[in-house]
PDB file of C-alpha atoms in Angstrom:
ATOM      1  CA  MET A 596       0.063   0.439  -0.287  1.00  0.00           C
ATOM      2  CA  LEU A 597       1.012   3.576  -0.670  1.00  0.00           C
ATOM      3  CA  ASP A 598       1.904   5.936   1.892  1.00  0.00           C
ATOM      4  CA  VAL A 599      -0.370   8.324   2.677  1.00  0.00           C
ATOM      5  CA  ALA A 600       2.084  11.156   2.877  1.00  0.00           C
ATOM      6  CA  LEU A 601       4.372   9.491  -0.002  1.00  0.00           C
ATOM      7  CA  VAL A 602       0.787  10.891  -1.902  1.00  0.00           C
ATOM      8  CA  GLU A 603       0.047  13.511  -1.012  1.00  0.00           C
ATOM      9  CA  LYS A 604       3.674  15.014  -1.647  1.00  0.00           C
ATOM     10  CA  CYS A 605       3.635  13.669  -5.127  1.00  0.00           C
ATOM     11  CA  ALA A 606       0.205  12.950  -6.813  1.00  0.00           C
ATOM     12  CA  ASP A 607      -1.433  14.585  -9.474  1.00  0.00           C
ATOM     13  CA  PRO A 608      -3.940  17.101  -7.481  1.00  0.00           C
ATOM     14  CA  SER A 609      -6.563  15.833 -10.533  1.00  0.00           C
ATOM     15  CA  LEU A 610      -6.274  12.274  -8.980  1.00  0.00           C
ATOM     16  CA  THR A 611      -7.859  11.883  -5.805  1.00  0.00           C
ATOM     17  CA  PRO A 612      -6.116   9.279  -3.608  1.00  0.00           C
ATOM     18  CA  ALA A 613      -8.139   6.474  -4.190  1.00  0.00           C
ATOM     19  CA  ILE A 614      -7.892   6.093  -7.746  1.00  0.00           C
ATOM     20  CA  VAL A 615      -4.507   7.412  -6.644  1.00  0.00           C
ATOM     21  CA  GLU A 616      -3.701   3.971  -4.791  1.00  0.00           C
ATOM     22  CA  GLN A 617      -6.377   1.599  -7.116  1.00  0.00           C
ATOM     23  CA  PHE A 618      -4.561   2.584  -9.974  1.00  0.00           C
ATOM     24  CA  VAL A 619      -0.765   1.416  -8.731  1.00  0.00           C
ATOM     25  CA  ALA A 620      -2.324  -1.310  -6.985  1.00  0.00           C
ATOM     26  CA  ALA A 621      -3.147  -2.614 -10.182  1.00  0.00           C
ATOM     27  CA  ALA A 622      -0.817  -1.277 -12.792  1.00  0.00           C
ATOM     28  CA  GLY A 623       2.039  -0.294 -10.378  1.00  0.00           C
ATOM     29  CA  SER A 624       4.384  -2.475  -8.280  1.00  0.00           C
ATOM     30  CA  ASP A 625       5.833  -2.463  -4.215  1.00  0.00           C
ATOM     31  CA  ASP A 626       9.293  -2.324  -5.821  1.00  0.00           C
ATOM     32  CA  PRO A 627      10.054   1.504  -6.775  1.00  0.00           C
ATOM     33  CA  LEU A 628      12.693  -0.460  -8.699  1.00  0.00           C
ATOM     34  CA  ALA A 629      10.694  -2.798  -9.998  1.00  0.00           C
ATOM     35  CA  ILE A 630      11.335  -3.434 -14.210  1.00  0.00           C
ATOM     36  CA  THR A 631       9.513  -4.590 -16.850  1.00  0.00           C
ATOM     37  CA  VAL A 632      10.418  -5.487 -20.505  1.00  0.00           C
ATOM     38  CA  LYS A 633       8.433  -6.887 -23.440  1.00  0.00           C
ATOM     39  CA  SER A 634       9.284  -7.072 -27.123  1.00  0.00           C
ATOM     40  CA  GLY A 635       6.985  -8.467 -29.109  1.00  0.00           C
ATOM     41  CA  GLY A 636       4.223  -9.325 -26.221  1.00  0.00           C
ATOM     42  CA  ARG A 637       6.663 -11.403 -24.383  1.00  0.00           C
ATOM     43  CA  LEU A 638       8.597 -10.966 -21.186  1.00  0.00           C
ATOM     44  CA  VAL A 639      11.910 -10.513 -21.368  1.00  0.00           C
ATOM     45  CA  LEU A 640      14.078 -11.528 -18.190  1.00  0.00           C
ATOM     46  CA  VAL A 641      15.980  -8.181 -16.621  1.00  0.00           C
ATOM     47  CA  PRO A 642      18.681  -7.989 -13.675  1.00  0.00           C
ATOM     48  CA  THR A 643      16.745  -6.841 -10.106  1.00  0.00           C
ATOM     49  CA  PRO A 644      18.225  -3.957 -10.459  1.00  0.00           C
ATOM     50  CA  ALA A 645      19.566  -3.351  -6.696  1.00  0.00           C
ATOM     51  CA  SER A 646      20.332  -0.090  -7.390  1.00  0.00           C
ATOM     52  CA  PRO A 647      19.514   3.888  -9.143  1.00  0.00           C
ATOM     53  CA  GLU A 648      22.352   3.953 -11.209  1.00  0.00           C
ATOM     54  CA  ALA A 649      21.162  -0.429 -11.668  1.00  0.00           C
ATOM     55  CA  ALA A 650      18.141   0.045 -13.096  1.00  0.00           C
ATOM     56  CA  LEU A 651      18.874   3.145 -15.546  1.00  0.00           C
ATOM     57  CA  LYS A 652      21.356   1.211 -16.957  1.00  0.00           C
ATOM     58  CA  ILE A 653      19.399  -0.952 -17.614  1.00  0.00           C
ATOM     59  CA  ILE A 654      16.597   1.227 -18.704  1.00  0.00           C
ATOM     60  CA  ARG A 655      18.790   1.901 -21.734  1.00  0.00           C
ATOM     61  CA  GLU A 656      19.761  -1.095 -23.075  1.00  0.00           C
ATOM     62  CA  TYR A 657      15.903  -1.584 -23.499  1.00  0.00           C
ATOM     63  CA  VAL A 658      14.354   1.832 -23.825  1.00  0.00           C
ATOM     64  CA  GLY A 659      13.740   1.811 -28.459  1.00  0.00           C
ATOM     65  CA  LYS A 660      13.672  -1.664 -28.282  1.00  0.00           C
ATOM     66  CA  ALA A 661      11.187  -3.072 -26.349  1.00  0.00           C
ATOM     67  CA  ASN A 662       8.698  -1.842 -24.008  1.00  0.00           C
ATOM     68  CA  VAL A 663      10.226  -0.571 -20.808  1.00  0.00           C
ATOM     69  CA  ARG A 664       8.054   0.291 -18.130  1.00  0.00           C
ATOM     70  CA  VAL A 665       9.102   0.959 -14.732  1.00  0.00           C
ATOM     71  CA  GLY A 666       8.672   1.824 -11.161  1.00  0.00           C
ATOM     72  CA  LEU A 667       6.238   1.518  -8.594  1.00  0.00           C
ATOM     73  CA  THR A 668       3.237   2.971 -11.656  1.00  0.00           C
ATOM     74  CA  GLN A 669       5.356   0.792 -13.743  1.00  0.00           C
ATOM     75  CA  TYR A 670       6.185   4.672 -16.189  1.00  0.00           C
ATOM     76  CA  PRO A 671       6.398   3.923 -19.675  1.00  0.00           C
ATOM     77  CA  ALA A 672       9.881   5.191 -19.693  1.00  0.00           C
ATOM     78  CA  GLY A 673      10.765   6.324 -23.317  1.00  0.00           C
ATOM     79  CA  ALA A 674       7.444   8.811 -22.950  1.00  0.00           C
ATOM     80  CA  GLY A 675       8.377  11.888 -23.915  1.00  0.00           C
ATOM     81  CA  ILE A 676      11.818  11.371 -24.653  1.00  0.00           C
ATOM     82  CA  THR A 677      13.659  12.207 -28.063  1.00  0.00           C
ATOM     83  CA  ASP A 678      17.020  10.864 -27.268  1.00  0.00           C
ATOM     84  CA  ILE A 679      17.952   7.682 -24.543  1.00  0.00           C
ATOM     85  CA  ALA A 680      20.449  10.094 -22.552  1.00  0.00           C
ATOM     86  CA  GLN A 681      17.042  12.001 -21.750  1.00  0.00           C
ATOM     87  CA  LEU A 682      16.774   9.129 -18.472  1.00  0.00           C
ATOM     88  CA  ASP A 683      17.729   9.580 -15.883  1.00  0.00           C
ATOM     89  CA  ALA A 684      17.674   7.770 -12.270  1.00  0.00           C
ATOM     90  CA  ALA A 685      14.454   9.901 -11.249  1.00  0.00           C
ATOM     91  CA  LEU A 686      12.600   8.024 -13.134  1.00  0.00           C
ATOM     92  CA  VAL A 687      12.892   5.571  -9.881  1.00  0.00           C
ATOM     93  CA  ASP A 688      12.960   7.745  -7.672  1.00  0.00           C
ATOM     94  CA  PRO A 689       9.324   6.716  -5.169  1.00  0.00           C
ATOM     95  CA  CYS A 690       7.997  10.526  -5.666  1.00  0.00           C
ATOM     96  CA  GLU A 691       9.098  11.127  -9.383  1.00  0.00           C
ATOM     97  CA  ASN A 692       8.053   8.309 -10.008  1.00  0.00           C
ATOM     98  CA  LEU A 693       4.637   8.687  -8.803  1.00  0.00           C
ATOM     99  CA  LYS A 694       4.158  12.152  -9.721  1.00  0.00           C
ATOM    100  CA  ARG A 695       5.201  11.712 -13.276  1.00  0.00           C
ATOM    101  CA  GLY A 696       3.487   8.323 -13.872  1.00  0.00           C
ATOM    102  CA  THR A 697      -0.222   9.881 -12.429  1.00  0.00           C
ATOM    103  CA  ALA A 698       0.204  13.193 -14.621  1.00  0.00           C
ATOM    104  CA  LEU A 699       0.574  11.470 -17.347  1.00  0.00           C
ATOM    105  CA  PHE A 700      -2.341   8.399 -16.667  1.00  0.00           C
ATOM    106  CA  ALA A 701      -4.107  11.682 -15.525  1.00  0.00           C
ATOM    107  CA  LYS A 702      -3.628  12.312 -18.852  1.00  0.00           C
ATOM    108  CA  VAL A 703      -4.825   8.994 -20.200  1.00  0.00           C
ATOM    109  CA  ALA A 704      -8.087   8.983 -17.622  1.00  0.00           C
ATOM    110  CA  ARG A 705      -8.923  13.060 -20.256  1.00  0.00           C
ATOM    111  CA  ILE A 706      -8.190  10.803 -22.897  1.00  0.00           C
ATOM    112  CA  VAL A 707     -10.853   8.160 -21.367  1.00  0.00           C
ATOM    113  CA  THR A 708     -14.169  10.170 -19.416  1.00  0.00           C
ATOM    114  CA  LYS A 709     -13.165  12.780 -23.549  1.00  0.00           C
ATOM    115  CA  TRP A 710     -14.410   9.611 -25.290  1.00  0.00           C
ATOM    116  CA  TYR A 711     -17.462   8.580 -22.758  1.00  0.00           C
ATOM    117  CA  GLY A 712     -18.669  12.210 -23.821  1.00  0.00           C
ATOM    118  CA  SER A 713     -17.168  13.131 -19.811  1.00  0.00           C
ATOM    119  CA  PRO A 714     -20.260  11.286 -17.975  1.00  0.00           C
ATOM    120  CA  THR A 715     -21.622  13.153 -14.377  1.00  0.00           C
ATOM    121  CA  SER A 716     -22.684  10.086 -13.027  1.00  0.00           C
ATOM    122  CA  LYS A 717     -20.510   8.225 -10.847  1.00  0.00           C
ATOM    123  CA  GLU A 718     -23.073   4.700 -11.948  1.00  0.00           C
ATOM    124  CA  VAL A 719     -20.445   4.848 -14.526  1.00  0.00           C
ATOM    125  CA  MET A 720     -17.017   5.289 -12.205  1.00  0.00           C
ATOM    126  CA  PRO A 721     -15.532   1.921 -12.528  1.00  0.00           C
ATOM    127  CA  GLN A 722     -15.353   1.977 -15.861  1.00  0.00           C
ATOM    128  CA  LEU A 723     -13.513   4.768 -16.599  1.00  0.00           C
ATOM    129  CA  ILE A 724     -11.202   3.428 -14.593  1.00  0.00           C
ATOM    130  CA  ASP A 725     -10.596   0.102 -15.376  1.00  0.00           C
ATOM    131  CA  ASP A 726     -10.610   1.705 -19.192  1.00  0.00           C
ATOM    132  CA  ALA A 727      -8.125   3.598 -18.461  1.00  0.00           C
ATOM    133  CA  ILE A 728      -6.415   0.959 -16.404  1.00  0.00           C
ATOM    134  CA  HIS A 729      -6.592  -0.629 -19.538  1.00  0.00           C
ATOM    135  CA  ALA A 730      -5.240   1.772 -21.155  1.00  0.00           C
ATOM    136  CA  TRP A 731      -2.132   2.877 -18.812  1.00  0.00           C
ATOM    137  CA  ARG A 732      -1.117  -1.196 -19.424  1.00  0.00           C
ATOM    138  CA  THR A 733      -1.355  -1.535 -22.790  1.00  0.00           C
ATOM    139  CA  GLY A 734      -0.594   1.783 -24.497  1.00  0.00           C
ATOM    140  CA  ILE A 735      -4.238   1.743 -26.244  1.00  0.00           C
ATOM    141  CA  PHE A 736      -7.159   2.929 -26.058  1.00  0.00           C
ATOM    142  CA  GLU A 737      -9.451   2.981 -28.872  1.00  0.00           C
ATOM    143  CA  GLY A 738      -6.727   3.033 -31.855  1.00  0.00           C
ATOM    144  CA  THR A 739      -5.153   5.887 -30.129  1.00  0.00           C
ATOM    145  CA  GLN A 740      -1.258   5.969 -28.618  1.00  0.00           C
ATOM    146  CA  VAL A 741      -3.084   7.521 -25.824  1.00  0.00           C
ATOM    147  CA  PHE A 742       0.778   8.231 -24.207  1.00  0.00           C
ATOM    148  CA  GLN A 743       1.858  10.581 -27.461  1.00  0.00           C
ATOM    149  CA  ALA A 744      -1.995  11.406 -28.218  1.00  0.00           C
ATOM    150  CA  ASP A 745      -2.494  15.256 -27.161  1.00  0.00           C
ATOM    151  CA  ASP A 746      -3.620  15.769 -23.218  1.00  0.00           C
ATOM    152  CA  PRO A 747      -8.154  17.009 -24.352  1.00  0.00           C
ATOM    153  CA  GLY A 748      -7.969  19.200 -21.481  1.00  0.00           C
ATOM    154  CA  GLY A 749     -11.501  18.529 -19.712  1.00  0.00           C
ATOM    155  CA  ALA A 750     -12.278  16.709 -16.716  1.00  0.00           C
ATOM    156  CA  THR A 751     -10.212  13.624 -14.880  1.00  0.00           C
ATOM    157  CA  PHE A 752     -12.928  11.139 -14.452  1.00  0.00           C
ATOM    158  CA  LEU A 753     -15.558  13.375 -12.794  1.00  0.00           C
ATOM    159  CA  ARG A 754     -13.921  15.471 -11.319  1.00  0.00           C
ATOM    160  CA  GLY A 755     -15.364  19.038 -11.354  1.00  0.00           C
ATOM    161  CA  LYS A 756     -13.325  21.863 -12.702  1.00  0.00           C
ATOM    162  CA  PRO A 757     -11.721  21.434 -16.373  1.00  0.00           C
ATOM    163  CA  LEU A 758      -7.814  21.138 -16.307  1.00  0.00           C
ATOM    164  CA  PRO A 759      -5.692  22.772 -18.979  1.00  0.00           C
ATOM    165  CA  LYS A 760      -4.425  21.355 -22.651  1.00  0.00           C
ATOM    166  CA  MET A 761      -0.944  19.983 -22.113  1.00  0.00           C
ATOM    167  CA  ARG A 762       1.066  18.286 -24.341  1.00  0.00           C
ATOM    168  CA  LEU A 763       3.273  15.248 -23.080  1.00  0.00           C
ATOM    169  CA  GLU A 764       6.714  17.298 -23.649  1.00  0.00           C
ATOM    170  CA  GLY A 765       7.757  18.743 -20.797  1.00  0.00           C
ATOM    171  CA  ASN A 766       3.789  18.717 -19.121  1.00  0.00           C
ATOM    172  CA  VAL A 767       3.583  21.797 -19.633  1.00  0.00           C
ATOM    173  CA  GLY A 768      -0.016  23.631 -19.691  1.00  0.00           C
ATOM    174  CA  LEU A 769      -1.217  25.318 -22.420  1.00  0.00           C
ATOM    175  CA  GLU A 770      -4.635  26.702 -23.644  1.00  0.00           C
ATOM    176  CA  GLU A 771      -7.932  25.101 -22.044  1.00  0.00           C
ATOM    177  CA  ASP A 772     -10.660  22.918 -22.956  1.00  0.00           C
ATOM    178  CA  THR A 773     -14.844  22.570 -21.538  1.00  0.00           C
ATOM    179  CA  GLY A 774     -16.108  19.783 -22.933  1.00  0.00           C
ATOM    180  CA  GLU A 775     -19.171  18.978 -23.868  1.00  0.00           C
ATOM    181  CA  ILE A 776     -21.370  17.117 -21.498  1.00  0.00           C
ATOM    182  CA  ALA A 777     -22.527  13.440 -24.093  1.00  0.00           C
ATOM    183  CA  ALA A 778     -24.215   9.852 -24.090  1.00  0.00           C
ATOM    184  CA  THR A 779     -21.927   7.431 -24.008  1.00  0.00           C
ATOM    185  CA  PRO A 780     -21.467   6.744 -26.839  1.00  0.00           C
ATOM    186  CA  PRO A 781     -21.063   2.096 -26.778  1.00  0.00           C
ATOM    187  CA  GLY A 782     -17.949   0.920 -27.897  1.00  0.00           C
ATOM    188  CA  ALA A 783     -15.921  -2.505 -26.904  1.00  0.00           C
ATOM    189  CA  ALA A 784     -12.895  -2.036 -25.524  1.00  0.00           C
ATOM    190  CA  THR A 785      -9.104  -2.872 -27.537  1.00  0.00           C
ATOM    191  CA  ASP A 786      -7.662  -6.674 -27.598  1.00  0.00           C
ATOM    192  CA  ALA A 787      -4.893  -6.313 -25.273  1.00  0.00           C
ATOM    193  CA  ALA A 788      -3.708  -8.711 -27.387  1.00  0.00           C
ATOM    194  CA  SER A 789      -2.833  -6.192 -29.741  1.00  0.00           C
ATOM    195  CA  ALA A 790      -2.517  -3.076 -28.224  1.00  0.00           C
ATOM    196  CA  GLU A 791       0.827  -3.768 -27.294  1.00  0.00           C
ATOM    197  CA  MET A 792       3.172  -0.421 -27.561  1.00  0.00           C
ATOM    198  CA  ARG A 793       6.430  -0.387 -28.795  1.00  0.00           C
ATOM    199  CA  ILE A 794       8.508   2.584 -27.587  1.00  0.00           C
ATOM    200  CA  ASP A 795      10.528   3.605 -30.452  1.00  0.00           C
ATOM    201  CA  LEU A 796      12.885   6.506 -30.350  1.00  0.00           C
ATOM    202  CA  SER A 797      12.993   7.874 -33.447  1.00  0.00           C
ATOM    203  CA  ARG A 798       9.044   8.671 -33.297  1.00  0.00           C
ATOM    204  CA  ILE A 799       8.776   9.843 -29.778  1.00  0.00           C
ATOM    205  CA  GLY A 800       6.831  13.127 -29.626  1.00  0.00           C
ATOM    206  CA  GLY A 801       4.956  12.819 -32.341  1.00  0.00           C
ATOM    207  CA  LYS A 802       3.002  12.439 -34.681  1.00  0.00           C
ATOM    208  CA  ASN A 803       2.318   8.658 -35.253  1.00  0.00           C
TER     209      ASN A 803
END
């Protein structure tokens, strides 16, 4: 279970502490040095790092060649970078990983929320969270590569005040978007088997 003080200090404020805990429990790790590497849908066995420096060495070895997830939130290590030299040991720092991971997950949540028409009923909350976690695990939601996609703004799940738009690069806030309230559109969840995302440094930060 996440430390309450760590959540309060480091997690993205657009997410409630309860959602942060649910997100990390479902898609993250208890070990801040945890590294998961997948290539072609298969798990790649890597050494268990004993230090942030050892973890960074493994991360740099595989980013750009495979899907690499790191730390408490299992953050996608290649997200928002254009060069391996930009990777640093902060990725496995508990606070920084939680900060980056929850900020990116909040963006994923806004993508999911907007697709559902920005609903206001609490009854849809479990479905929104499940779909956002699935999108986090696979990198895909309804054909959209969520880590590279622009932040649509609007509500994060059902939380009231719309957040400013921001692009993944640098997480810098840009313009505001209120989001429209509409009926929930039908749709099926993307098949996880076909949604495996490989990180290609030549395309990171750009459109596919």
